[in-house]
Short mmCIF file of C-alpha atoms in Angstrom, two decimals:
data_model
loop_
_atom_site.label_atom_id
_atom_site.label_comp_id
_atom_site.label_asym_id
_atom_site.label_seq_id
_atom_site.Cartn_x
_atom_site.Cartn_y
_atom_site.Cartn_z
CA MET A 3 5.30 65.73 -34.96
CA ASN A 4 4.14 62.74 -33.38
CA PHE A 5 5.78 60.48 -31.06
CA ILE A 6 7.28 57.94 -33.86
CA THR A 7 8.60 60.67 -35.64
CA ARG A 8 9.79 61.84 -32.20
CA ALA A 9 11.29 58.78 -30.81
CA VAL A 10 13.12 58.10 -35.02
CA LEU A 11 14.90 60.99 -34.69
CA TYR A 12 15.86 61.17 -31.68
CA THR A 13 17.64 57.60 -31.76
CA ALA A 14 19.31 58.93 -34.85
CA ARG A 15 20.85 62.01 -32.80
CA LYS A 16 21.01 60.62 -30.02
CA TRP A 17 23.33 57.61 -31.28
CA LYS A 18 26.45 57.61 -28.88
CA LYS A 19 23.53 56.71 -26.36
CA THR A 20 22.47 54.47 -29.33
CA LEU A 21 24.68 52.61 -30.33
CA LEU A 22 25.39 52.03 -25.82
CA LEU A 23 21.61 50.20 -25.41
CA PHE A 24 22.53 48.40 -28.44
CA CYS A 25 25.81 46.35 -27.39
CA LEU A 26 23.58 45.93 -24.14
CA LEU A 27 21.41 44.62 -25.60
CA LEU A 28 22.71 42.79 -27.99
CA ALA A 29 25.14 41.06 -25.96
CA ILE A 30 22.22 39.77 -23.53
CA THR A 31 20.68 38.66 -25.30
CA THR A 32 23.31 36.77 -28.10
CA LEU A 33 23.69 35.12 -23.37
CA VAL A 34 20.52 34.45 -23.42
CA LEU A 35 19.66 32.74 -26.99
CA SER A 36 22.88 30.61 -25.68
CA GLY A 37 22.16 29.29 -22.91
CA LEU A 38 18.79 28.11 -23.49
CA ALA A 39 20.69 26.04 -26.46
CA ILE A 40 22.96 24.64 -24.64
CA ALA A 41 19.90 24.09 -21.53
CA ASP A 42 18.21 22.49 -24.16
CA VAL A 43 21.07 20.24 -24.82
CA GLN A 44 21.56 19.29 -20.88
CA GLU A 45 18.04 18.24 -20.38
CA GLU A 46 18.39 16.22 -24.18
CA GLN A 47 21.51 14.60 -22.50
CA ALA A 48 19.33 13.75 -19.61
CA GLU A 49 16.73 12.16 -21.16
CA GLU A 50 18.94 10.15 -22.79
CA VAL A 51 20.80 8.89 -19.58
CA ARG A 52 17.32 7.76 -18.53
CA GLY A 53 16.67 6.01 -21.48
CA THR A 54 19.72 4.40 -21.90
CA THR A 55 21.26 4.14 -18.17
CA GLY A 56 18.26 2.93 -16.81
CA ALA A 57 17.14 1.63 -13.57
CA SER A 58 16.56 -1.73 -11.51
CA PHE A 59 15.19 -3.59 -8.86
CA THR A 60 15.03 -6.82 -7.40
CA VAL A 61 12.25 -9.67 -5.90
CA SER A 62 14.94 -11.63 -3.85
CA ARG A 63 14.05 -14.56 -1.54
CA ASN A 64 14.01 -13.15 2.33
CA THR A 65 16.21 -16.04 3.49
CA ALA A 66 16.02 -14.54 6.85
CA THR A 67 14.19 -17.39 8.98
CA GLY A 68 14.42 -21.32 7.71
CA GLY A 69 16.87 -23.28 7.33
CA TRP A 70 19.67 -24.15 4.20
CA SER A 71 19.71 -26.34 2.00
CA SER A 72 22.26 -26.51 -0.69
CA ASP A 73 20.62 -28.14 -4.24
CA ARG A 74 21.93 -27.17 -7.71
CA GLY A 75 20.54 -24.09 -8.24
CA GLY A 76 23.15 -22.37 -5.56
CA SER A 77 22.43 -22.86 -1.93
CA TYR A 78 18.64 -21.39 -0.95
CA SER A 79 16.34 -20.94 2.43
CA THR A 80 13.04 -22.84 2.58
CA GLN A 81 11.30 -20.11 1.76
CA GLU A 82 9.22 -20.12 -0.96
CA TYR A 83 10.98 -19.62 -4.46
CA LEU A 84 10.00 -16.84 -8.06
CA THR A 85 7.35 -19.00 -8.62
CA ALA A 86 5.77 -17.26 -13.11
CA ASP A 87 3.08 -16.11 -12.18
CA LYS A 88 4.26 -13.99 -9.54
CA MET A 89 7.59 -11.93 -11.51
CA GLU A 90 4.02 -12.00 -13.93
CA SER A 91 2.35 -9.87 -11.89
CA ILE A 92 5.28 -8.31 -11.21
CA ALA A 93 6.51 -7.04 -14.99
CA ALA A 94 2.65 -6.01 -15.60
CA ILE A 95 2.96 -3.41 -13.66
CA ASN A 96 3.42 0.10 -15.98
CA GLY A 97 7.13 1.09 -15.98
CA ILE A 98 8.69 -1.99 -15.91
CA GLU A 99 10.28 -2.86 -19.06
CA GLY A 100 11.40 -6.56 -18.77
CA TYR A 101 12.76 -8.67 -16.41
CA ASN A 102 14.94 -12.09 -16.29
CA ALA A 103 15.50 -14.29 -13.72
CA SER A 104 19.07 -17.38 -13.88
CA ILE A 105 19.01 -20.82 -12.79
CA ARG A 106 22.15 -21.45 -12.09
CA THR A 107 24.49 -25.02 -12.37
CA ILE A 108 27.08 -26.72 -14.34
CA LEU A 109 26.65 -28.06 -16.94
CA CYS A 110 28.20 -30.74 -19.26
CA LEU A 111 29.25 -29.31 -22.36
CA SER A 112 29.80 -31.32 -25.83
CA ASP A 113 29.40 -31.68 -29.30
CA ARG A 114 27.32 -34.18 -31.21
CA ARG A 115 30.01 -36.73 -31.84
CA GLY A 116 29.75 -36.63 -27.47
CA GLN A 117 33.61 -34.91 -27.86
CA TRP A 118 33.35 -32.54 -24.84
CA LEU A 119 33.97 -29.13 -25.45
CA GLU A 120 37.16 -27.30 -23.74
CA GLN A 121 36.78 -24.70 -20.84
CA MET A 122 39.90 -21.92 -22.25
CA GLU A 123 42.01 -20.98 -19.43
CA PRO A 124 43.14 -17.31 -18.79
CA THR A 125 46.08 -17.78 -21.52
CA GLY A 126 43.51 -18.66 -23.90
CA HIS A 127 45.17 -22.29 -23.88
CA ALA A 128 42.70 -25.15 -23.17
CA ILE A 129 41.76 -27.34 -21.22
CA VAL A 130 40.10 -30.58 -20.79
CA ASP A 131 37.17 -29.92 -18.73
CA CYS A 132 33.80 -29.72 -20.04
CA GLN A 133 32.37 -27.95 -17.45
CA PHE A 134 30.23 -24.71 -17.79
CA TYR A 135 29.01 -22.16 -15.49
CA SER A 136 25.69 -22.20 -16.43
CA TYR A 137 22.34 -18.73 -15.79
CA SER A 138 19.15 -20.65 -17.50
CA CYS A 139 17.59 -17.47 -18.80
CA ILE A 140 14.55 -16.12 -19.36
CA ASN A 141 15.59 -13.13 -21.16
CA SER A 142 18.75 -12.78 -21.28
CA LYS A 143 19.47 -9.87 -22.65
CA TYR A 144 18.76 -8.57 -18.73
CA HIS A 145 21.91 -10.98 -17.27
CA SER A 146 22.86 -8.37 -15.44
CA LEU A 147 26.51 -9.54 -16.94
CA PHE A 148 25.27 -8.01 -20.98
CA LEU A 149 23.99 -4.92 -18.72
CA SER A 150 26.70 -3.92 -17.15
CA GLY A 151 28.82 -4.06 -20.19
CA ALA A 152 31.23 -7.24 -19.56
CA LEU A 153 29.73 -9.69 -21.70
CA VAL A 154 28.40 -8.52 -25.96
CA MET A 155 26.54 -9.91 -28.47
CA CYS A 156 28.89 -10.73 -31.49
CA GLU A 157 27.21 -12.57 -33.00
CA GLY A 158 23.29 -14.61 -33.66
CA ARG A 159 20.68 -13.54 -31.10
CA THR A 160 19.46 -13.37 -27.21
CA ILE A 161 17.54 -15.92 -25.33
CA ASP A 162 14.31 -14.76 -25.13
CA SER A 163 10.69 -16.81 -24.01
CA SER A 164 10.25 -17.78 -28.11
CA VAL A 165 13.84 -20.22 -27.06
CA LYS A 166 12.54 -23.25 -26.07
CA ASN A 167 15.92 -25.38 -26.38
CA GLY A 168 18.95 -22.56 -26.90
CA ILE A 169 22.17 -22.10 -25.43
CA VAL A 170 24.26 -18.92 -25.94
CA ILE A 171 28.02 -19.56 -24.96
CA SER A 172 31.15 -16.97 -25.92
CA LYS A 173 33.18 -17.03 -29.36
CA ASP A 174 36.04 -18.47 -27.93
CA ILE A 175 34.78 -21.11 -26.67
CA ALA A 176 32.97 -21.12 -30.89
CA ASP A 177 35.73 -20.60 -33.03
CA LYS A 178 38.02 -23.51 -30.51
CA HIS A 179 35.66 -26.29 -32.07
CA ASP A 180 34.87 -24.79 -34.77
CA LEU A 181 30.71 -24.06 -33.44
CA LYS A 182 28.84 -21.37 -34.93
CA ALA A 183 25.69 -19.68 -35.01
CA GLY A 184 22.50 -22.26 -35.44
CA ASP A 185 24.61 -25.63 -34.27
CA THR A 186 23.60 -27.56 -32.77
CA ILE A 187 25.39 -29.21 -29.46
CA GLN A 188 24.73 -31.25 -26.33
CA ALA A 189 23.74 -30.54 -22.58
CA VAL A 190 24.18 -32.69 -19.68
CA ASN A 191 23.41 -32.10 -15.50
CA ASN A 192 25.91 -34.93 -14.30
CA PRO A 193 27.09 -37.46 -17.25
CA LEU A 194 27.02 -39.57 -14.45
CA SER A 195 23.90 -40.03 -12.72
CA ASP A 196 20.44 -40.91 -15.17
CA ASP A 197 19.81 -36.83 -15.79
CA LYS A 198 19.23 -36.30 -19.64
CA THR A 199 20.79 -34.92 -22.12
CA MET A 200 20.15 -32.56 -24.74
CA ASP A 201 20.65 -31.30 -27.75
CA LEU A 202 20.20 -27.35 -27.58
CA GLU A 203 20.43 -25.17 -30.54
CA ILE A 204 23.51 -21.76 -30.26
CA VAL A 205 21.14 -19.40 -30.54
CA GLY A 206 24.48 -16.76 -30.39
CA LEU A 207 27.88 -15.96 -29.72
CA PHE A 208 29.32 -13.40 -27.46
CA GLU A 209 32.26 -11.53 -27.18
CA VAL A 210 34.58 -11.01 -23.09
CA VAL A 211 35.02 -7.20 -22.42
CA ALA A 212 35.67 -7.40 -19.30
CA ASP A 213 37.91 -9.30 -17.05
CA LYS A 214 37.06 -10.34 -13.69
CA THR A 215 38.83 -7.83 -12.19
CA ASP A 216 36.79 -5.23 -14.08
CA GLU A 217 34.93 -2.94 -10.39
CA ARG A 218 31.58 -3.83 -12.58
CA ASN A 219 32.32 -7.78 -10.93
CA HIS A 220 31.00 -9.08 -7.64
CA TYR A 221 32.47 -12.15 -6.29
CA ASN A 222 30.05 -15.79 -6.33
CA GLU A 223 29.99 -19.14 -7.40
CA SER A 224 30.64 -18.03 -11.08
CA SER A 225 34.17 -16.40 -10.28
CA TYR A 226 35.68 -19.73 -11.04
CA TYR A 227 34.82 -19.93 -14.24
CA GLU A 228 36.27 -17.59 -16.59
CA TYR A 229 33.82 -15.15 -18.63
CA THR A 230 34.63 -17.46 -21.40
CA ASN A 231 33.19 -20.81 -19.63
CA ASN A 232 30.04 -18.98 -19.51
CA ALA A 233 26.72 -20.42 -21.05
CA PHE A 234 23.68 -19.23 -20.82
CA VAL A 235 20.51 -20.97 -21.56
CA SER A 236 17.11 -21.32 -22.17
CA GLU A 237 14.61 -21.57 -19.12
CA ALA A 238 12.53 -24.35 -20.94
CA ALA A 239 15.83 -26.34 -21.69
CA MET A 240 17.23 -25.49 -18.15
CA LYS A 241 14.06 -26.95 -16.32
CA LYS A 242 14.37 -30.29 -18.22
CA LEU A 243 18.46 -30.69 -17.65
CA LEU A 244 17.29 -30.89 -14.09
CA GLU A 245 14.14 -32.66 -14.46
CA ASN A 246 15.75 -34.54 -10.85
CA TYR A 247 15.34 -31.57 -8.81
CA THR A 248 12.93 -31.36 -6.71
CA ASP A 249 14.52 -28.61 -4.55
CA VAL A 250 15.62 -25.54 -7.74
CA GLY A 251 13.59 -22.92 -8.50
CA TYR A 252 13.80 -19.01 -8.81
CA ALA A 253 15.54 -17.40 -5.93
CA SER A 254 15.48 -13.81 -7.30
CA ALA A 255 14.28 -11.83 -10.39
CA ASP A 256 16.00 -8.56 -12.30
CA PHE A 257 12.72 -6.10 -13.53
CA PHE A 258 13.91 -3.31 -15.48
CA VAL A 259 11.73 -0.20 -15.69
CA SER A 260 11.44 2.10 -18.71
CA ASP A 261 12.27 5.33 -16.90
CA PRO A 262 14.45 5.18 -13.38
CA GLU A 263 13.25 8.60 -12.33
CA ARG A 264 10.00 6.23 -11.80
CA LEU A 265 11.68 3.30 -9.54
CA GLU A 266 9.98 4.91 -6.38
CA SER A 267 6.59 5.01 -7.30
CA ILE A 268 7.29 1.55 -9.76
CA LEU A 269 8.40 -0.08 -6.74
CA HIS A 270 4.85 0.91 -4.05
CA GLU A 271 3.11 -0.11 -6.46
CA VAL A 272 4.47 -3.63 -6.80
CA GLN A 273 4.28 -3.93 -2.95
CA LYS A 274 0.20 -4.09 -2.56
CA ILE A 275 0.31 -6.83 -4.76
CA ASN A 276 -1.53 -8.57 -2.62
CA THR A 277 -0.94 -11.65 -3.98
CA ILE A 278 2.77 -12.06 -3.82
CA ASN A 279 3.68 -12.37 0.20
CA TRP A 280 6.06 -9.92 1.49
CA ASN A 281 7.49 -11.21 4.59
CA ASN A 282 9.07 -13.54 2.43
CA PHE A 283 10.19 -11.70 -0.38
CA PHE A 284 12.30 -8.36 0.05
CA ILE A 285 12.63 -5.67 -2.94
CA THR A 286 16.21 -4.01 -3.34
CA ALA A 287 16.39 -0.97 -5.84
CA ASN A 288 19.39 -0.60 -8.55
CA ASP A 289 19.92 2.66 -9.56
CA GLU A 290 23.28 4.04 -8.09
CA VAL A 291 24.78 4.17 -11.39
CA TYR A 292 21.66 6.65 -12.97
CA GLN A 293 22.00 8.04 -9.53
CA ASN A 294 25.52 9.13 -9.62
CA ILE A 295 24.26 10.53 -13.39
CA SER A 296 21.74 12.49 -12.94
CA SER A 297 22.91 13.75 -10.20
CA ALA A 298 26.50 15.35 -11.55
CA LEU A 299 23.66 16.08 -14.56
CA SER A 300 21.54 18.02 -12.57
CA ASP A 301 23.84 19.67 -11.13
CA THR A 302 25.19 20.91 -14.40
CA GLY A 303 21.51 22.16 -14.97
CA THR A 304 20.71 23.83 -12.34
CA LEU A 305 23.93 25.22 -13.13
CA ILE A 306 23.42 26.81 -16.91
CA THR A 307 19.89 27.74 -15.68
CA THR A 308 20.32 29.71 -12.72
CA LEU A 309 23.28 31.57 -14.86
CA ILE A 310 20.52 31.88 -17.33
CA ILE A 311 18.14 33.82 -14.37
CA VAL A 312 21.15 35.83 -12.90
CA ILE A 313 22.25 36.73 -16.36
CA THR A 314 18.19 38.56 -17.21
CA ALA A 315 17.95 39.96 -12.91
CA VAL A 316 21.43 42.13 -13.74
CA SER A 317 20.50 43.26 -17.30
CA MET A 318 17.20 44.33 -16.03
CA VAL A 319 18.82 46.39 -12.98
CA LEU A 320 21.20 47.53 -15.93
CA MET A 321 18.92 49.28 -18.55
CA VAL A 322 16.50 50.58 -15.21
CA LEU A 323 19.24 52.38 -14.39
CA ILE A 324 20.56 53.55 -17.39
CA LEU A 325 17.17 54.57 -18.26
CA SER A 326 16.72 56.55 -15.20
CA MET A 327 19.24 58.05 -15.98
CA SER A 328 18.39 59.50 -19.72
CA VAL A 329 14.95 60.28 -18.62
CA ARG A 330 16.59 61.98 -15.48
CA SER A 331 18.55 63.97 -18.18
CA ARG A 332 15.58 64.66 -20.03
CA LYS A 333 13.55 66.49 -17.83
CA ARG A 334 13.50 70.01 -19.98
CA GLU A 335 11.96 67.72 -22.80
CA THR A 336 9.65 66.14 -21.42
CA GLY A 337 8.35 69.32 -19.32
CA ILE A 338 7.99 70.95 -22.58
CA LEU A 339 6.28 68.58 -23.66
CA LEU A 340 4.11 68.12 -21.46
CA ALA A 341 3.30 72.15 -21.02
CA VAL A 342 2.54 72.07 -24.70
CA GLY A 343 -0.48 69.79 -24.71
CA ILE A 344 1.74 66.39 -25.32
CA ALA A 345 0.02 63.52 -22.20
CA LYS A 346 2.02 61.61 -20.39
CA PRO A 347 1.46 58.15 -21.76
CA VAL A 348 1.94 59.54 -25.12
CA VAL A 349 5.19 60.54 -23.61
CA VAL A 350 6.36 57.40 -22.16
CA LEU A 351 5.37 56.66 -25.68
CA GLN A 352 7.96 58.26 -26.95
CA TYR A 353 10.45 56.20 -24.50
CA LEU A 354 9.56 53.00 -24.84
CA LEU A 355 9.40 53.17 -28.73
CA GLU A 356 13.42 54.34 -28.93
CA VAL A 357 13.77 51.43 -26.56
CA LEU A 358 12.28 49.04 -28.82
CA LEU A 359 13.57 50.80 -31.32
CA ILE A 360 17.05 49.77 -30.73
CA ALA A 361 15.40 46.10 -29.71
CA ALA A 362 14.47 45.03 -33.01
CA ALA A 363 18.13 46.33 -34.69
CA ALA A 364 19.81 44.05 -31.42
CA PHE A 365 17.16 40.87 -31.82
CA PRO A 366 18.34 39.82 -34.80
CA LEU A 367 21.83 40.47 -34.96
CA ALA A 368 22.23 38.55 -31.51
CA TYR A 369 19.96 35.48 -32.98
CA LEU A 370 22.76 35.22 -35.97
CA SER A 371 26.15 35.95 -33.15
CA SER A 372 24.18 33.13 -30.89
CA LYS A 373 25.55 30.64 -33.10
CA GLN A 374 28.07 31.33 -33.03
CA ALA A 375 29.17 32.33 -30.03
CA ALA A 376 26.75 28.92 -28.62
CA GLY A 377 29.14 25.97 -29.34
CA THR A 378 31.90 28.62 -27.79
CA LEU A 379 30.16 28.66 -24.18
CA GLY A 380 28.47 25.11 -24.65
CA THR A 381 32.53 23.61 -24.69
CA LEU A 382 32.93 25.29 -20.92
CA PHE A 383 30.25 23.39 -19.52
CA GLY A 384 31.71 19.57 -21.83
CA LYS A 385 28.88 20.15 -24.26
CA THR A 386 30.49 19.61 -28.26
CA ALA A 387 29.10 22.52 -30.27
CA GLU A 388 27.78 20.80 -32.86
CA HIS A 389 24.79 19.71 -31.02
CA ILE A 390 24.12 23.43 -29.58
CA ILE A 391 21.61 24.91 -32.30
CA VAL A 392 19.76 28.02 -31.56
CA THR A 393 16.48 27.82 -32.63
CA SER A 394 13.21 29.76 -33.98
CA GLU A 395 11.60 28.93 -30.90
CA HIS A 396 14.43 30.05 -28.23
CA PHE A 397 14.84 33.38 -30.34
CA MET A 398 10.60 33.69 -29.55
CA LEU A 399 11.31 33.33 -26.60
CA VAL A 400 13.48 35.51 -26.26
CA VAL A 401 11.68 38.22 -28.58
CA VAL A 402 8.49 37.81 -26.07
CA VAL A 403 10.24 37.63 -22.01
CA GLY A 404 12.45 40.31 -23.14
CA GLY A 405 10.46 42.71 -24.83
CA VAL A 406 8.30 42.30 -21.56
CA LEU A 407 11.05 43.13 -19.50
CA LEU A 408 11.97 46.32 -22.01
CA VAL A 409 8.79 47.81 -21.60
CA THR A 410 8.76 46.88 -17.97
CA ALA A 411 12.60 49.23 -17.62
CA VAL A 412 10.99 51.66 -19.51
CA LEU A 413 7.96 52.32 -17.05
CA ALA A 414 10.44 52.08 -13.78
CA SER A 415 12.54 55.06 -15.35
CA CYS A 416 9.08 57.39 -15.69
CA ILE A 417 8.36 57.11 -12.61
CA PRO A 418 10.29 59.65 -11.03
CA ALA A 419 9.67 61.77 -13.79
CA MET A 420 6.05 60.96 -14.52
CA ARG A 421 5.24 62.12 -11.38
CA LEU A 422 6.25 65.28 -11.86
CA LYS A 423 3.96 68.88 -12.64
CA PRO A 424 5.16 70.26 -16.51
CA LYS A 425 6.04 73.11 -14.14
CA THR A 426 7.54 71.58 -11.44
CA ILE A 427 10.29 70.33 -14.85
CA LEU A 428 10.90 73.71 -15.46
CA SER A 429 10.83 75.44 -12.00
CA GLN A 430 14.02 71.72 -11.99
CA MET A 431 16.30 73.35 -15.58
CA GLU A 432 16.25 77.14 -14.81
#
């Protein structure tokens, strides 16, 4: 009788022990497969957060030295402004997906008939005031009010470098004055001076999502204006509107990175740009939201990984203990097999085959059961059940690693018995 036949017969004859090992392997494999599926969802969620939450950094004028002067763009020091060349050199660094810089001023807006556009009060009633707090934009989708979610585009398009004489206003203002995307309005910085009046096309409309009390907003001079009374103007148009003012420029610019995890390395690269005098500028990282969210995700991911490792380690110990007890209870059988000339490796191979036969039945069934259990277990970690999928890759990984661990457990349990000589084993059983 060869070792394969003996392994099959022993597994069938000792069905209680077989059932115990089968249930143990089934439970362990189900838990590990479920854990791997949950870990994958966790990793996908982390990658999604990296792609959607994003991070940015701000390059600002160093106002620590030099006097202060007031101009149409706000209050700035006498240090140099950020120029287009400087911003382009920063934006050229790999990993930066876009940037925006704004000059802030008050523009008076009117329709094509010369009728001033009226502001909106918080109650929604119009007041006769044509002044709108306006931002020039290199790329308005990267403006902080849109990134924070305080404002969202509802019609038309955002402003970028391809827009020459364009403006984005609120839908409330547009509806009040029977305007829509594609219409033309007029803008002037100071109607009581010789400032230029320009025709601007309404390229898009925005809706207000957050109000002034929202925690996403911070104080600045624009806080005197309701968000419905804000406007976003193309860079080229704003320069023409402010051409009578000499001390106007970009005091800061916001740069947005595609991968928040690379923010620190990108900042190091930025500071190596030798065409910028970094004594006149400083950099501020803006990744608080990502850090807070990623920290929570990382903690959950670590917990899931730890549980998988603990389950595997405890299972390994249990298997060694159970198999060791089984081998000790089979000392007489082992002695007889060795006494009749069967080599020790063949005996070990028989014991190994017995365990692998049980695993061959437990693993596929665990693959099926884990498809049901993974979703339920995933909800304990705040995951959506339908998003947790046990894949064939998970199964193959468990089969390979589990097989190696089972072989190790069998060998570890057989070591004490295989060290004894056949006569010694038989004498101990007399």
